[in-house]
mmCIF file of C-alpha atoms in Angstrom:
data_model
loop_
_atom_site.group_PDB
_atom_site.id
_atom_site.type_symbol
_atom_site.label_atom_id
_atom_site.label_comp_id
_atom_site.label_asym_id
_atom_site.label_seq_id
_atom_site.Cartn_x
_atom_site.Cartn_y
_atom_site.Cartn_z
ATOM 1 C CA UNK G 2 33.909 -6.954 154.590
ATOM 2 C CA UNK G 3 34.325 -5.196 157.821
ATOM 3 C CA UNK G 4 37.578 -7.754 158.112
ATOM 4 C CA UNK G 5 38.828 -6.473 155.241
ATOM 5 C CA UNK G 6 38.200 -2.728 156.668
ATOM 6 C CA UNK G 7 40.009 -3.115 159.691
ATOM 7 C CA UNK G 8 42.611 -5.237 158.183
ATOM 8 C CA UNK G 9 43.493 -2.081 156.307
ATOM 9 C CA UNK G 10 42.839 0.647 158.900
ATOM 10 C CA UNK G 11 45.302 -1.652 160.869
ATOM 11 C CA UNK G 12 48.141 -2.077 158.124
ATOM 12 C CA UNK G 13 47.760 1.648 157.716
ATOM 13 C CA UNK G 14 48.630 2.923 161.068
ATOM 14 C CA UNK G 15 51.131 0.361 160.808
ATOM 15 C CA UNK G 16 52.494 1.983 157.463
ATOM 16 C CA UNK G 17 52.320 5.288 158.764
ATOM 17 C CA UNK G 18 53.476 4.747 162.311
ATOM 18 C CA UNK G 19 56.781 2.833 160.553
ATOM 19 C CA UNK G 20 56.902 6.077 157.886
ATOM 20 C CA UNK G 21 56.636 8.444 160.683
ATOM 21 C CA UNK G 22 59.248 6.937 162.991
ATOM 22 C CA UNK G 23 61.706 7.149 160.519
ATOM 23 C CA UNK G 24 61.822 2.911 160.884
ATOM 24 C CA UNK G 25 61.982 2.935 157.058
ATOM 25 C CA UNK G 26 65.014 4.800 157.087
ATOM 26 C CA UNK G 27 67.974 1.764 157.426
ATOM 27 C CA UNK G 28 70.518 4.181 158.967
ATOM 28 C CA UNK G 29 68.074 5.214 162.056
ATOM 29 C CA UNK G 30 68.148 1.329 162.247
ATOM 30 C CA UNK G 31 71.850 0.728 161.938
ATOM 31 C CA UNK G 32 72.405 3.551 164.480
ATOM 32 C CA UNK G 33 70.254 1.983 167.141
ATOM 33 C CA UNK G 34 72.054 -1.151 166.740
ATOM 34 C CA UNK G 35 75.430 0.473 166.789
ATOM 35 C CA UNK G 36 76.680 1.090 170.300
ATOM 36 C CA UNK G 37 80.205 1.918 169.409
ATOM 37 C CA UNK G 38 78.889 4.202 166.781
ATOM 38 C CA UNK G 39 77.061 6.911 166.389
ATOM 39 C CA UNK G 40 74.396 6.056 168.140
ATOM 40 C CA UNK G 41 70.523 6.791 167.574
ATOM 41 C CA UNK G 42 68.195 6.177 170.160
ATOM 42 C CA UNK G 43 65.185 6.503 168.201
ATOM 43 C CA UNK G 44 64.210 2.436 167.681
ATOM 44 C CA UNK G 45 63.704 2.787 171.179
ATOM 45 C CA UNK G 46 61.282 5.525 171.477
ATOM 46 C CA UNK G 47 59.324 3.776 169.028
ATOM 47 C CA UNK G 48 58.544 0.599 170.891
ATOM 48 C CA UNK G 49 57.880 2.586 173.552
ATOM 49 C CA UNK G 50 55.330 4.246 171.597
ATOM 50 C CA UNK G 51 53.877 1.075 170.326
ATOM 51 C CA UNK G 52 53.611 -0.734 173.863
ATOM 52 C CA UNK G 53 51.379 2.028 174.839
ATOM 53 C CA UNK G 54 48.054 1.219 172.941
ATOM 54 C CA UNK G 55 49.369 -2.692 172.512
ATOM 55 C CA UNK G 56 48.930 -3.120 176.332
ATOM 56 C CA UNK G 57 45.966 -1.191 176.734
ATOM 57 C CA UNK G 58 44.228 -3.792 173.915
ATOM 58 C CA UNK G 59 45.668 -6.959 176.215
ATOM 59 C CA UNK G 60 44.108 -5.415 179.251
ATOM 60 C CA UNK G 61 40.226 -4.506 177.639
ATOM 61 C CA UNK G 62 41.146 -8.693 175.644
ATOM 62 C CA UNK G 63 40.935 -10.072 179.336
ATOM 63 C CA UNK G 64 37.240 -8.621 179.765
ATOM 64 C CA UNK G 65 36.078 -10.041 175.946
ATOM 65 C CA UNK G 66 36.527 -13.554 174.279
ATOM 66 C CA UNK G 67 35.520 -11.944 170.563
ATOM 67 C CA UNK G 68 36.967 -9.698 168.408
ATOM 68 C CA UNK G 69 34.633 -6.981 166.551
ATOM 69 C CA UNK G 70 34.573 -9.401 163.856
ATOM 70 C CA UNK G 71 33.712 -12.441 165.876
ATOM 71 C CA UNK G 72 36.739 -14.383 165.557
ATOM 72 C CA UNK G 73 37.814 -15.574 168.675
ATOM 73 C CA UNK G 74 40.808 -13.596 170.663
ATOM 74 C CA UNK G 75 43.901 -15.092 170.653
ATOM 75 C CA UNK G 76 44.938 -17.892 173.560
ATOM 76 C CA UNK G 77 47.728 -16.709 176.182
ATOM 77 C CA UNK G 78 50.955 -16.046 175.023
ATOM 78 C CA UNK G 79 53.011 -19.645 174.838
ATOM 79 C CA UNK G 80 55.597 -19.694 177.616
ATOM 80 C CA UNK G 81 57.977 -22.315 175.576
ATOM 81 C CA UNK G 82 61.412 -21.197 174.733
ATOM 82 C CA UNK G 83 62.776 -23.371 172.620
ATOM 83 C CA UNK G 84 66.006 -23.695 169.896
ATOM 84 C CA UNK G 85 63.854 -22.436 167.154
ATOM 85 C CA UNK G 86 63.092 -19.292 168.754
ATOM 86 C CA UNK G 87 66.919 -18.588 169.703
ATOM 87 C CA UNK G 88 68.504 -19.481 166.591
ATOM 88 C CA UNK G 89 65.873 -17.785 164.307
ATOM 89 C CA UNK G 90 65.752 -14.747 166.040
ATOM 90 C CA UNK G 91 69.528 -14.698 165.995
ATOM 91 C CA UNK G 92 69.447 -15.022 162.521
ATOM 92 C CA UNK G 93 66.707 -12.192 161.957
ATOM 93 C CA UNK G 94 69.162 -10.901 163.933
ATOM 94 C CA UNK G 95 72.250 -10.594 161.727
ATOM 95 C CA UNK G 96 70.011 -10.002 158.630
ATOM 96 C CA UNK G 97 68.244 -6.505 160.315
ATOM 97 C CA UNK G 98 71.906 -5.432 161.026
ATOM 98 C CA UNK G 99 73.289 -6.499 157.818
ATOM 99 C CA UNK G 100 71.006 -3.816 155.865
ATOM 100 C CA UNK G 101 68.842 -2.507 158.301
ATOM 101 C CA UNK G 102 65.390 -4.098 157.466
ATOM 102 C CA UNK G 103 62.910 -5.748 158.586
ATOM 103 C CA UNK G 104 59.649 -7.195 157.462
ATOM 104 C CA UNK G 105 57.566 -4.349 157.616
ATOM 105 C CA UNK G 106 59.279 -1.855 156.915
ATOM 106 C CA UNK G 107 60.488 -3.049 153.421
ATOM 107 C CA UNK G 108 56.927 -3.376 152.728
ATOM 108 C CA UNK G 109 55.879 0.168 153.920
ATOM 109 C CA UNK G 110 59.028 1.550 151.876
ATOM 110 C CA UNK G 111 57.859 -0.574 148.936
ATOM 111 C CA UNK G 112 56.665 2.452 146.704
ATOM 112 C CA UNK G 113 59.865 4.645 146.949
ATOM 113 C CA UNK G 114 62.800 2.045 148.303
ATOM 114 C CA UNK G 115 64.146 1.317 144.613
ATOM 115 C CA UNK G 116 66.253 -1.402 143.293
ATOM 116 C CA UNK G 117 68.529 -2.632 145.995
ATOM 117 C CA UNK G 118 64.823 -2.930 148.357
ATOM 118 C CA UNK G 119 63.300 -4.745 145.871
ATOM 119 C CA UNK G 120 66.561 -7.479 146.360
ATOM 120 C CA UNK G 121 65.892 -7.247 149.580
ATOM 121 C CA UNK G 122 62.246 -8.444 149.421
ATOM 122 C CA UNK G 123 62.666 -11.024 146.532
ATOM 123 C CA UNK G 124 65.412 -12.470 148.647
ATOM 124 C CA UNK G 125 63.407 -11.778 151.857
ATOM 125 C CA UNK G 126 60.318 -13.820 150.782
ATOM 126 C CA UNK G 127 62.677 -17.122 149.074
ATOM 127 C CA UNK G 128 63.619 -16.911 152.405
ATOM 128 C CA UNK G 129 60.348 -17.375 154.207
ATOM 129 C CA UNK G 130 59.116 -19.671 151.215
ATOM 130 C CA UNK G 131 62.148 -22.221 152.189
ATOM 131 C CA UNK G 132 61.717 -21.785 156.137
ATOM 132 C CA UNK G 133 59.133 -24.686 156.522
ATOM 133 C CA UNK G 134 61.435 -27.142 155.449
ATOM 134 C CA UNK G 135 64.262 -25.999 157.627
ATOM 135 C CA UNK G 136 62.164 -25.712 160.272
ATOM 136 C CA UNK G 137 60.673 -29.004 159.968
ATOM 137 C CA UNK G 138 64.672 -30.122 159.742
ATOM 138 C CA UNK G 139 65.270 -28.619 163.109
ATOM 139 C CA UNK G 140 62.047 -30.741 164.544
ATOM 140 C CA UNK G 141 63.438 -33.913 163.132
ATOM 141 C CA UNK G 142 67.045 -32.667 164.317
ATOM 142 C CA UNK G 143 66.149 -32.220 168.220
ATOM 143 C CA UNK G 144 62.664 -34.709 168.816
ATOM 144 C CA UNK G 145 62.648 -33.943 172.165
ATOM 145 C CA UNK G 146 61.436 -30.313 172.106
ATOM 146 C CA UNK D 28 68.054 15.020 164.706
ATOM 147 C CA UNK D 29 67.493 16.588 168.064
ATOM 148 C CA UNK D 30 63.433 16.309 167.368
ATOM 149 C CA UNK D 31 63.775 12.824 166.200
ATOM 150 C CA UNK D 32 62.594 10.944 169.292
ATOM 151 C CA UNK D 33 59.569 12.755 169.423
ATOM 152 C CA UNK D 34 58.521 11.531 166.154
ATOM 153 C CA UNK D 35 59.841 7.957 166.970
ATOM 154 C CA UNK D 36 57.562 8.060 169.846
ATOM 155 C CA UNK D 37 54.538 9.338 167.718
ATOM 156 C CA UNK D 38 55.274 6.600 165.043
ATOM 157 C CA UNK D 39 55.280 4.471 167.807
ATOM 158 C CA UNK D 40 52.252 5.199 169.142
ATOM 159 C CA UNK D 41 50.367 4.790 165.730
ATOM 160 C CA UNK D 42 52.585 1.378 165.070
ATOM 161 C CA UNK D 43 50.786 0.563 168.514
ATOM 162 C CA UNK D 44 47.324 1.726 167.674
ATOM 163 C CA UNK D 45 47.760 -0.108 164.272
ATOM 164 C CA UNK D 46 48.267 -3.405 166.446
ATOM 165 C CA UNK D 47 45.632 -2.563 168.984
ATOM 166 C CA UNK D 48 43.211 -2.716 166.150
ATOM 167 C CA UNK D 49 44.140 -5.628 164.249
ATOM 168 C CA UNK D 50 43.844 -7.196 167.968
ATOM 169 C CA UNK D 51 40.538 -6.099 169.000
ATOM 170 C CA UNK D 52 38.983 -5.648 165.616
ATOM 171 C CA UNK D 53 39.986 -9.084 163.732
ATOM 172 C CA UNK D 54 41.212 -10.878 166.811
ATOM 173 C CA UNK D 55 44.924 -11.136 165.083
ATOM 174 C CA UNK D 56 48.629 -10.404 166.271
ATOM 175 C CA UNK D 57 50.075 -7.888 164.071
ATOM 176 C CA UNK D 58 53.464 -10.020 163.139
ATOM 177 C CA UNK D 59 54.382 -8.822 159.657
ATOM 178 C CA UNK D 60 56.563 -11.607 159.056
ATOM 179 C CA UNK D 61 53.589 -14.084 160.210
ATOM 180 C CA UNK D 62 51.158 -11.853 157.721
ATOM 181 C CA UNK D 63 53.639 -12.197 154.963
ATOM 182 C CA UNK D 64 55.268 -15.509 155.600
ATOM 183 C CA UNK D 65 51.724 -17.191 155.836
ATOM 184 C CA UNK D 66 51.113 -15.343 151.826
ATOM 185 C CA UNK D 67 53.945 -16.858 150.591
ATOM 186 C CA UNK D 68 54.287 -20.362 152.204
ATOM 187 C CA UNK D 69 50.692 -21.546 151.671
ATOM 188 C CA UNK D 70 50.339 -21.654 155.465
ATOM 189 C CA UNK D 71 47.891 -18.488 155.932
ATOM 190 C CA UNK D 72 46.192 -19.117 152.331
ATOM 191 C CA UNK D 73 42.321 -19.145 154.636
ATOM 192 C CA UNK D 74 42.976 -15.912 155.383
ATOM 193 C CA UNK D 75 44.889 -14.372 152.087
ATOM 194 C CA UNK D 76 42.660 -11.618 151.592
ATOM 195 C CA UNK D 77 42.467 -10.091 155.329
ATOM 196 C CA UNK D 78 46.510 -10.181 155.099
ATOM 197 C CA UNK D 79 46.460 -8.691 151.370
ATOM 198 C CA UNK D 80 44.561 -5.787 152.231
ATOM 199 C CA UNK D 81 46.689 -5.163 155.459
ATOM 200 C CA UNK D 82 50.002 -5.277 153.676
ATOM 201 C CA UNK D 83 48.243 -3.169 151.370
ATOM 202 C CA UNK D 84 47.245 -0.382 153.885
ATOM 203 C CA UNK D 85 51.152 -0.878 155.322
ATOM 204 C CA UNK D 86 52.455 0.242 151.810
ATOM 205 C CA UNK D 87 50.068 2.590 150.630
ATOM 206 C CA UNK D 88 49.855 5.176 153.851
ATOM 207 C CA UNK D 89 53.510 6.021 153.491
ATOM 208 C CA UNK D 90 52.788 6.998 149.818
ATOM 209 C CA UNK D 91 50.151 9.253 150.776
ATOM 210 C CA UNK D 92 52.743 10.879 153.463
ATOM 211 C CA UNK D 93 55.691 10.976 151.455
ATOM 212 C CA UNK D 94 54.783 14.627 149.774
ATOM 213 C CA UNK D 95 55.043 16.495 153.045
ATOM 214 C CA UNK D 96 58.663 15.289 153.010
ATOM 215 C CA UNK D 97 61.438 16.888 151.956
ATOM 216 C CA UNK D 98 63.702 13.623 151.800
ATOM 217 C CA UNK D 99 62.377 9.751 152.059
ATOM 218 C CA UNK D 100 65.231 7.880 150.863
ATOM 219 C CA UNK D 101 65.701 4.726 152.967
ATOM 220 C CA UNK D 102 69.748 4.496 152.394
ATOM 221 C CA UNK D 103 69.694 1.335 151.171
ATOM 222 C CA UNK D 104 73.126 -0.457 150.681
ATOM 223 C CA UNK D 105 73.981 -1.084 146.721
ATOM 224 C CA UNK D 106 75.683 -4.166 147.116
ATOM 225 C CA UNK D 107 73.624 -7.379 146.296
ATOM 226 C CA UNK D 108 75.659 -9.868 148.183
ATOM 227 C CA UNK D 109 74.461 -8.496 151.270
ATOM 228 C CA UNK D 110 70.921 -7.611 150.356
ATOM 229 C CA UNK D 111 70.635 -11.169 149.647
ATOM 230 C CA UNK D 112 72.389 -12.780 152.518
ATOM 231 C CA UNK D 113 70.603 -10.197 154.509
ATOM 232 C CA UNK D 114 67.239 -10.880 152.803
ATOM 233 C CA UNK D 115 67.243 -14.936 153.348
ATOM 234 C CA UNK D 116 68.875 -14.487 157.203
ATOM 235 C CA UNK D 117 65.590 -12.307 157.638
ATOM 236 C CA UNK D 118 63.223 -13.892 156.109
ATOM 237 C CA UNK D 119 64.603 -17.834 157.374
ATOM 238 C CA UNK D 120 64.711 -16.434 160.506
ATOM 239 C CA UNK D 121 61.905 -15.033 161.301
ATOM 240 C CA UNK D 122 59.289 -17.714 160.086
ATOM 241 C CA UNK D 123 61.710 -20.358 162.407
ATOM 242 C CA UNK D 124 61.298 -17.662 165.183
ATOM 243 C CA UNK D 125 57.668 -17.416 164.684
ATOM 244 C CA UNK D 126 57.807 -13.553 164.635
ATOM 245 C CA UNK D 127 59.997 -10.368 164.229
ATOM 246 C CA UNK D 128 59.918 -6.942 165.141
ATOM 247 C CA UNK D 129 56.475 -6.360 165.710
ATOM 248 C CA UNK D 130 55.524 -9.643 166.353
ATOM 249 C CA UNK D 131 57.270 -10.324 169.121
ATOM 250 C CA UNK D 132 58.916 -7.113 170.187
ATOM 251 C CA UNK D 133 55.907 -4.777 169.717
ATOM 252 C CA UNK D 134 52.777 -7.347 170.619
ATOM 253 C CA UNK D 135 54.917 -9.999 172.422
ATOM 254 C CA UNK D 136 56.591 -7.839 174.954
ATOM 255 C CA UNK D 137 53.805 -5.437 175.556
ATOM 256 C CA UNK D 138 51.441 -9.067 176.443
ATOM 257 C CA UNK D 139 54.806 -10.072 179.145
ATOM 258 C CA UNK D 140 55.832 -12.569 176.496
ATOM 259 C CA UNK D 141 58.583 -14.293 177.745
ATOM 260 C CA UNK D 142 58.948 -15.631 174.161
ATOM 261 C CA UNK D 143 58.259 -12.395 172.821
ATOM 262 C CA UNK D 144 61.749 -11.240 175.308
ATOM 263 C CA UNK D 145 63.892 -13.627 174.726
ATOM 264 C CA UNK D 146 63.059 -13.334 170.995
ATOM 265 C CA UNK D 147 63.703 -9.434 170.966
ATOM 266 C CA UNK D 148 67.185 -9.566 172.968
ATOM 267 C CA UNK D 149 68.554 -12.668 170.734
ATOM 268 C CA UNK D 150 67.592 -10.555 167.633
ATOM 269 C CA UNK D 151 69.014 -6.658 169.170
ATOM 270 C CA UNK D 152 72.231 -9.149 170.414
ATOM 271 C CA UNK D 153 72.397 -10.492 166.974
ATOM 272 C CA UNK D 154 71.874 -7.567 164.981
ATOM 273 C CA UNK D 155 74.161 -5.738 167.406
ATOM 274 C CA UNK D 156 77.049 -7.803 166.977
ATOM 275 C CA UNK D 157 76.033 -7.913 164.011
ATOM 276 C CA UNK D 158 76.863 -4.225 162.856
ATOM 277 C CA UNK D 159 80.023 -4.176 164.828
ATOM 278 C CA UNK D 160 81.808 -7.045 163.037
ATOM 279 C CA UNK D 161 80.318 -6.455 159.059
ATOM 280 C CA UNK D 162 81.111 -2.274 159.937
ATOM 281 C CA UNK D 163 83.594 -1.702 162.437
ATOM 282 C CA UNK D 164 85.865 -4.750 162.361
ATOM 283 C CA UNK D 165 85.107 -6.113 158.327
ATOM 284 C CA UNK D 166 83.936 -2.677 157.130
ATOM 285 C CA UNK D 167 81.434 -4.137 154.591
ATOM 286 C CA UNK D 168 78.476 -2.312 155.464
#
């Protein structure tokens, strides 16, 4: 139960922090990633923001091993870069500029982002239904990572 | 517009806090694309409720905030071709990635990640590029 609490307290800063920001807004998006645009500096302000209280909790995770709910904290951060990691962030890549979305916030603008978001999301989640295989593909494809 | 970075930055913050939380309460990385990805692909199906009730808490907050604003509308394009392309490119790529904006921009590169780096400029590069060839040179979006 108290996993389920702070599973929800969590998503809902998360929810509001993206509302808030104005991440859920796809041309405050596009306008970050458009240098020879009109260009909106906000995206950047928000991850500032966010590092803030996300380093703080990797500095007090040093000094525990639990979390509140007694599952273990998570190992140190892999070091491995590797093709996957290029090629499907490149491809998140495109996709985020294409329409201006990414995971989260289509699902905090889920109540009030209409039609065309719900395309997005159906399309969104065929997509991460289908990764495993392509991903296994790409282990076959280069053994020797 | 002028105000704007002030509320990015208090977004931020909370988007942080939200993170800082899931961390230190459930011992979790807030990734969305991990949280949902996991739902979907059978990988995360042990832990199906803790991610249900966080996706829930991601959509329901902004429903509760939307009344104190005057406009919410999230511009979203009309034209299904590139929802779709955009939708798959996003969703393929960041389960292959292992992560996306939050993931590894927000609790990657605030842990030194050098995955969690690398990830973030390949993805602003892409999405960069991105918006100057399907705008400025293809003027499709």
């Amino acid at each position: 139960m108290l996993t389920l609490v702070i599973a929800f307290i969590a998503g809902g800063f998360f929810g509001a922090g993206l509302f808030v920001s104005g991440m859920t807004d796809t041309t405050k998006v596009q306008g970050w990633l458009d240098v020879f645009g009109a260009w909106d500096p906000t995206l950047a302000f928000v991850m500032g923001g966010a590092m803030i209280p996300m380093a703080v909790a990797w500095l007090i995770r040093r000094r525990r091993t639990m979390a509140l709910n007694g599952t273990p904290l998570p190992p140190p951060a892999s070091t491995k870069i590797d093709s996957k990691l290029i090629l499907g962030s490149v491809m998140f890549g495109m996709g985020w500029g294409l329409v201006g979305l990414c995971p989260g916030p289509s699902i905090a603008a889920l109540s009030y982002g209409g039609t065309g978001l719900y395309v997005f999301v159906a399309a969104m989640v065929t997509g991460m239904v289908v990764a495993p295989v392509l991903r296994a593909r790409l282990d076959r494809a280069v053994p020797a990572e | 517009m002028p105000i704007d970075w002030i509320w990015g930055l208090i977004g931020g913050l909370l988007i942080g806090t939200g993170g800082a939380i899931y961390l230190l309460g459930n011992g979790r990385i807030m990734g969305a694309s991990g949280i949902i990805g996991g739902l979907v692909d059978g990988s995360g199906l042990d832990t199906k409720w803790e991610r249900i009730v966080f996706l829930l808490g991601v959509a329901v907050l902004p429903v509760l905030l939307a009344p104190f604003y005057r406009e919410v509308n999230p511009h979203i394009t009309d034209n299904y071709i590139i929802l779709v392309a955009a939708g798959l490119l996003v969703g393929v790529g960041t389960r292959i990635a292992n992560g996306c904006t939050s993931g590894h921009g927000v609790c990657g590169m605030s842990r030194l990640s050098i995955r969690g780096f690398v990830a973030t400029c390949c993805y602003i590069g892409a999405g960069g590029v991105g918006v100057i060839l399907f705008r400025h040179i293809l003027g499709v979006i």
